[in-house]
Coordinates of C-alpha atoms in Angstrom, one line a residue:
X1 CA 76.7 104.0 128.2
X2 CA 79.5 103.3 126.2
X3 CA 82.9 103.0 127.7
X4 CA 85.8 105.7 127.0
X5 CA 87.6 103.8 124.4
X6 CA 84.8 103.3 122.7
X7 CA 84.4 105.0 119.0
X8 CA 81.6 107.3 118.1
X9 CA 81.2 108.4 114.6
X10 CA 80.3 112.3 114.5
X11 CA 81.2 114.1 111.0
X12 CA 83.8 111.7 109.4
X13 CA 85.8 111.2 112.4
X14 CA 86.0 107.6 114.4
X15 CA 85.5 110.1 118.1
X16 CA 86.5 108.2 121.5
X17 CA 83.7 108.6 123.6
X18 CA 85.5 109.8 126.8
X19 CA 87.1 112.8 124.2
X20 CA 83.4 114.1 123.6
X21 CA 82.5 114.3 127.2
X22 CA 80.7 117.8 127.9
X23 CA 80.8 117.5 131.8
X24 CA 76.4 118.2 130.5
X25 CA 74.6 115.4 128.1
X26 CA 78.2 113.8 128.0
X27 CA 79.5 113.1 131.1
X28 CA 81.6 110.1 132.4
X29 CA 80.3 108.0 135.1
X30 CA 81.7 107.6 138.1
X31 CA 83.0 104.2 139.0
X32 CA 81.1 104.6 142.4
X33 CA 78.1 105.4 140.2
X34 CA 78.6 101.4 138.3
X35 CA 77.5 98.1 139.4
X36 CA 80.0 96.4 141.2
X37 CA 79.8 94.0 138.3
X38 CA 78.1 94.7 134.5
X39 CA 77.5 93.8 131.2
X40 CA 79.5 94.9 128.1
X41 CA 78.2 93.8 124.7
X42 CA 80.3 94.3 121.5
X43 CA 79.2 94.0 117.8
X44 CA 81.3 92.5 115.8
X45 CA 81.9 91.7 112.3
X46 CA 83.8 90.9 109.4
X47 CA 85.2 94.1 108.8
X48 CA 85.7 97.5 111.0
X49 CA 82.6 99.5 110.1
X50 CA 79.6 101.5 111.1
X51 CA 77.0 100.4 112.2
X52 CA 74.0 102.4 114.3
X53 CA 73.7 101.4 117.7
X54 CA 70.6 103.8 119.6
X55 CA 70.8 105.8 117.0
X56 CA 73.8 106.8 117.2
X57 CA 76.5 106.3 114.8
X58 CA 79.1 104.0 116.1
X59 CA 81.8 101.8 115.9
X60 CA 82.0 98.2 115.7
X61 CA 84.3 96.2 117.8
X62 CA 87.7 96.0 117.1
X63 CA 90.2 94.3 118.5
X64 CA 93.3 96.3 119.8
X65 CA 94.2 94.8 123.6
X66 CA 91.5 94.1 125.2
X67 CA 89.8 90.8 123.9
X68 CA 91.6 89.1 126.2
X69 CA 90.4 90.5 129.7
X70 CA 86.7 89.8 128.3
X71 CA 85.3 86.6 130.5
X72 CA 85.1 84.4 127.1
X73 CA 88.1 84.8 125.6
X74 CA 88.9 81.1 125.6
X75 CA 85.7 80.8 123.7
X76 CA 86.7 83.2 120.9
X77 CA 89.8 81.0 120.4
X78 CA 88.5 78.0 120.7
X79 CA 85.6 79.3 118.0
X80 CA 87.9 81.3 115.8
X81 CA 91.7 81.4 116.5
X82 CA 93.9 83.7 118.2
X83 CA 95.6 85.0 114.4
X84 CA 91.2 86.6 113.6
X85 CA 92.4 90.1 112.6
X86 CA 89.6 92.9 111.5
X87 CA 91.4 95.7 108.7
X88 CA 90.8 99.3 110.5
X89 CA 88.5 100.9 109.2
X90 CA 89.9 104.3 106.4
X91 CA 89.1 106.8 109.2
X92 CA 90.6 109.8 111.0
X93 CA 90.6 108.2 114.9
X94 CA 90.5 111.0 117.5
X95 CA 91.5 110.1 121.3
X96 CA 91.7 113.7 122.7
X97 CA 89.4 116.2 122.9
X98 CA 92.0 119.0 122.1
X99 CA 91.8 116.9 118.7
X100 CA 88.9 117.9 117.8
X101 CA 88.1 120.6 115.4
X102 CA 87.0 123.5 116.8
X103 CA 83.6 123.9 114.7
X104 CA 83.0 120.4 116.2
X105 CA 83.4 121.0 120.1
X106 CA 81.7 124.0 119.7
X107 CA 78.5 121.7 118.9
X108 CA 79.2 119.7 121.5
X109 CA 79.6 122.1 123.9
X110 CA 83.5 121.2 125.0
X111 CA 84.8 124.0 126.1
X112 CA 88.0 123.4 128.7
X113 CA 89.9 122.6 126.0
X114 CA 93.4 123.9 126.1
X115 CA 94.2 124.7 121.9
X116 CA 97.0 123.4 120.4
X117 CA 99.9 125.3 120.3
X118 CA 101.0 127.0 116.6
X119 CA 104.4 127.2 117.4
X120 CA 106.9 124.2 118.6

């Protein structure tokens, strides 16, 4: 299980997990199915990169805005300071399933996506 905004790496693209949901092999876990409390582990490296997590290419943690919500935020700031910056890896990021390449949508079985219009 990963968070919706976590980036999985497929075909050279970083894709938010929420954009990969197909309702079958990849699905949202309803809040009601989650434990009242759960722990999330992040792997943070000096550079934003790709690692294998449970056999799947996955991005390392990059702090967009959510670090301040972590229960160990004060400990992190004491160790590393507020201004630590990790440069995002140079890959295109997709956050919506409608922006996935058609071949990838078909391979993953994502069929309920409204196609992008070719006219404005």
